[in-house]
């Protein structure tokens, strides 16, 4: 599973990265969590506001730090 | 913090109908100018209308300003379809701006819509 966090490195982006890595650990998943910090790549991905979260190539949410339950749901949706 | 961070954008999302008349385009231009002023963020109505999951998910929990050009209320109906609550709703023709199919937009009309959005945002805090 590939998970991307989009954001230039501000506090909310870091908070999302932390939350995602914790959820991945709690779920016992083997996932590659990458940070994407280049603005052109962020824009190309369709992220209108940072931070953004993509799971297996599907943009799930942007512009806010979702709760852990929502992050878990986004991951579950792409596990099949 | 990086200079390009967009995290600090106001949690006010603005959705103009952007329809095919002067009032639709006045709504759009007002949303552009309000975004440039930092009042809110112009968001993609088409993304919500297309039921793109990330757009709907990202809109949840935010203040959603919807600007329709006329009482046909296309933008408002899109939000009804996806069950997203609109927090602030403005109809351009409700501000004594006549609907035409002339796209030479009047500066005063755009400013009137911008002022109304700001007024609503202040009143409805």
Coordinates of C-alpha atoms in Angstrom, one line a residue:
Chain A
X1 CA 0.0 0.0 0.0
X2 CA 1.3 3.5 -0.9
X3 CA 0.2 6.5 1.1
X4 CA 1.2 10.0 0.2
X5 CA 1.0 13.1 2.4
X6 CA 1.0 16.3 0.4
X7 CA 2.3 19.5 2.1
X8 CA 5.3 21.7 2.2
X9 CA 6.2 20.8 5.8
X10 CA 4.0 23.1 7.9
X11 CA 2.5 22.0 11.3
X12 CA -0.7 20.6 9.9
X13 CA 1.2 18.6 7.3
X14 CA 3.4 17.2 10.0
X15 CA 0.3 16.4 12.2
X16 CA -1.2 14.5 9.3
X17 CA 2.0 12.5 8.7
X18 CA 2.1 11.7 12.4
X19 CA -1.5 10.6 12.5
X20 CA -1.2 8.5 9.4
X21 CA 2.0 6.7 10.6
X22 CA 0.3 6.0 13.9
X23 CA -2.8 4.6 12.2
X24 CA -0.7 2.4 9.9
X25 CA 1.1 1.1 12.9
X26 CA -2.1 0.5 14.8
X27 CA -3.6 -1.4 11.8
X28 CA -0.5 -3.5 11.5
X29 CA -0.2 -2.6 7.8
X30 CA 2.8 -2.7 5.6
X31 CA 2.6 0.7 3.9
X32 CA 5.0 3.1 2.3
X33 CA 4.2 6.5 3.7
X34 CA 5.7 9.2 1.6
X35 CA 5.8 13.0 2.0
X36 CA 5.4 15.1 -1.1
X37 CA 6.6 18.6 -0.5
X38 CA 7.1 20.1 -4.0
X39 CA 4.3 22.6 -4.7
X40 CA 4.0 21.6 -8.4
X41 CA 3.6 17.9 -7.5
X42 CA 1.0 18.9 -4.8
X43 CA -1.0 20.9 -7.4
X44 CA -0.7 18.2 -10.0
X45 CA -2.2 15.7 -7.6
X46 CA -5.4 17.9 -7.4
X47 CA -4.7 19.1 -3.8
X48 CA -6.3 22.5 -3.6
X49 CA -5.4 23.1 0.1
X50 CA -2.8 21.3 2.1
X51 CA -2.4 19.0 3.8
X52 CA -3.6 16.3 1.4
X53 CA -3.9 12.6 1.8
X54 CA -3.7 10.0 -1.0
X55 CA -4.0 6.3 -0.6
X56 CA -3.0 3.9 -3.4
X57 CA -3.2 6.8 -5.9
X58 CA -6.6 8.0 -4.8
X59 CA -6.9 11.4 -3.3
X60 CA -9.0 11.1 -0.2
X61 CA -9.1 14.5 1.5
X62 CA -7.3 17.8 1.6
X63 CA -7.3 21.1 3.5
X64 CA -7.6 19.6 6.9
X65 CA -6.2 17.0 9.3
X66 CA -8.8 14.2 9.5
X67 CA -9.3 12.3 12.7
X68 CA -7.8 8.9 13.1
X69 CA -11.1 7.1 12.5
X70 CA -11.5 8.9 9.2
X71 CA -7.9 8.0 8.2
X72 CA -8.6 4.4 9.0
X73 CA -11.7 4.5 6.9
X74 CA -9.8 6.0 3.9
X75 CA -7.2 3.2 4.2
X76 CA -9.8 0.5 4.6
X77 CA -11.6 1.8 1.4
X78 CA -8.4 1.1 -0.6
X79 CA -7.4 -2.2 1.0
X80 CA -9.6 -4.3 -1.2
Chain B
X1 CA 7.2 26.8 7.8
X2 CA 7.4 26.8 4.0
X3 CA 6.4 30.0 2.2
X4 CA 4.1 28.1 -0.1
X5 CA 2.0 26.5 2.7
X6 CA -1.7 26.7 2.1
X7 CA -2.6 25.4 5.5
X8 CA -3.3 28.8 6.8
X9 CA -6.1 29.5 4.2
X10 CA -9.3 30.5 5.8
X11 CA -11.6 27.6 6.5
X12 CA -14.2 29.3 4.4
X13 CA -14.9 27.6 1.1
X14 CA -16.6 29.7 -1.6
X15 CA -18.6 28.0 -4.4
X16 CA -19.9 30.3 -7.1
X17 CA -22.4 28.8 -9.6
X18 CA -20.3 30.3 -12.5
X19 CA -23.3 30.0 -14.7
X20 CA -23.8 31.2 -18.3
X21 CA -25.1 34.6 -17.6
X22 CA -23.8 37.9 -16.2
X23 CA -24.9 37.0 -12.7
X24 CA -23.2 33.6 -12.9
X25 CA -20.0 35.2 -13.9
X26 CA -20.4 38.0 -11.4
X27 CA -20.6 35.2 -8.7
X28 CA -17.5 33.7 -10.1
X29 CA -15.5 36.9 -10.2
X30 CA -16.6 37.8 -6.7
X31 CA -15.3 34.4 -5.5
X32 CA -12.0 35.0 -7.2
X33 CA -11.6 38.4 -5.7
X34 CA -12.7 37.2 -2.2
X35 CA -10.0 34.5 -2.5
X36 CA -7.4 37.0 -3.5
X37 CA -8.4 39.1 -0.5
X38 CA -8.0 36.1 1.8
X39 CA -11.7 36.1 2.8
X40 CA -12.1 32.5 1.8
X41 CA -11.0 30.0 -0.8
X42 CA -12.6 29.5 -4.2
X43 CA -13.5 25.9 -4.3
X44 CA -14.6 23.6 -7.2
X45 CA -18.3 23.4 -7.5
X46 CA -17.8 20.9 -10.4
X47 CA -15.9 18.6 -8.0
X48 CA -18.8 18.5 -5.6
X49 CA -21.3 18.3 -8.4
X50 CA -19.3 15.4 -10.0
X51 CA -19.5 13.6 -6.6
X52 CA -15.7 13.5 -6.5
X53 CA -15.2 11.9 -3.1
X54 CA -12.1 14.0 -2.1
X55 CA -14.0 17.2 -2.8
X56 CA -17.0 16.2 -0.8
X57 CA -14.9 14.8 2.1
X58 CA -12.7 18.0 2.1
X59 CA -15.8 20.3 2.3
X60 CA -17.2 18.6 5.3
X61 CA -17.0 20.6 8.6
X62 CA -16.0 23.8 6.8
X63 CA -18.0 27.0 6.4
X64 CA -19.5 26.7 2.9
X65 CA -20.4 29.9 1.1
X66 CA -22.5 29.3 -2.0
X67 CA -23.2 32.0 -4.5
X68 CA -25.9 31.4 -7.0
X69 CA -26.4 33.8 -9.8
X70 CA -30.2 33.5 -10.0
X71 CA -33.1 31.8 -8.2
X72 CA -32.7 28.7 -10.3
X73 CA -30.3 27.8 -7.5
X74 CA -28.2 25.3 -9.3
X75 CA -25.3 25.5 -6.9
X76 CA -27.5 25.2 -3.9
X77 CA -29.2 22.1 -5.4
X78 CA -25.8 20.5 -5.9
X79 CA -25.2 20.7 -2.1
X80 CA -28.6 19.2 -1.4
X81 CA -27.8 16.3 -3.7
X82 CA -24.6 15.5 -1.7
X83 CA -26.1 16.3 1.7
X84 CA -23.6 19.0 2.5
X85 CA -25.0 21.9 4.6
X86 CA -24.6 25.3 3.1
X87 CA -23.7 27.8 5.9
X88 CA -24.0 31.0 3.9
X89 CA -26.2 31.4 0.8
X90 CA -26.3 34.4 -1.5
X91 CA -28.3 34.9 -4.8
X92 CA -26.8 37.6 -7.0
X93 CA -30.2 38.7 -8.4
X94 CA -31.4 39.1 -4.8
X95 CA -29.0 42.1 -4.6
X96 CA -30.9 44.0 -7.2
X97 CA -28.6 42.9 -10.0
X98 CA -30.5 42.1 -13.2
X99 CA -29.8 38.9 -15.0
X100 CA -28.8 39.3 -18.6
X101 CA -26.7 37.4 -21.1
X102 CA -24.3 40.3 -21.5
X103 CA -20.8 39.4 -20.1
X104 CA -19.6 42.9 -19.7
X105 CA -19.6 42.7 -16.0
X106 CA -20.2 45.8 -14.0
X107 CA -17.5 46.6 -11.4
X108 CA -20.2 47.8 -8.9
X109 CA -22.0 44.5 -9.1
X110 CA -19.0 42.5 -8.3
X111 CA -18.2 44.7 -5.4
X112 CA -21.8 44.5 -4.2
X113 CA -21.6 40.7 -4.1
X114 CA -18.2 40.8 -2.3
X115 CA -19.5 43.1 0.3
X116 CA -22.6 40.9 0.9
X117 CA -20.4 37.9 1.4
X118 CA -18.2 39.7 3.9
X119 CA -21.3 41.0 5.7
X120 CA -22.8 37.6 6.0
X121 CA -19.5 36.1 7.2
X122 CA -19.4 38.8 9.9
X123 CA -23.0 38.5 10.9
X124 CA -23.1 34.7 11.0
X125 CA -20.0 34.0 13.1

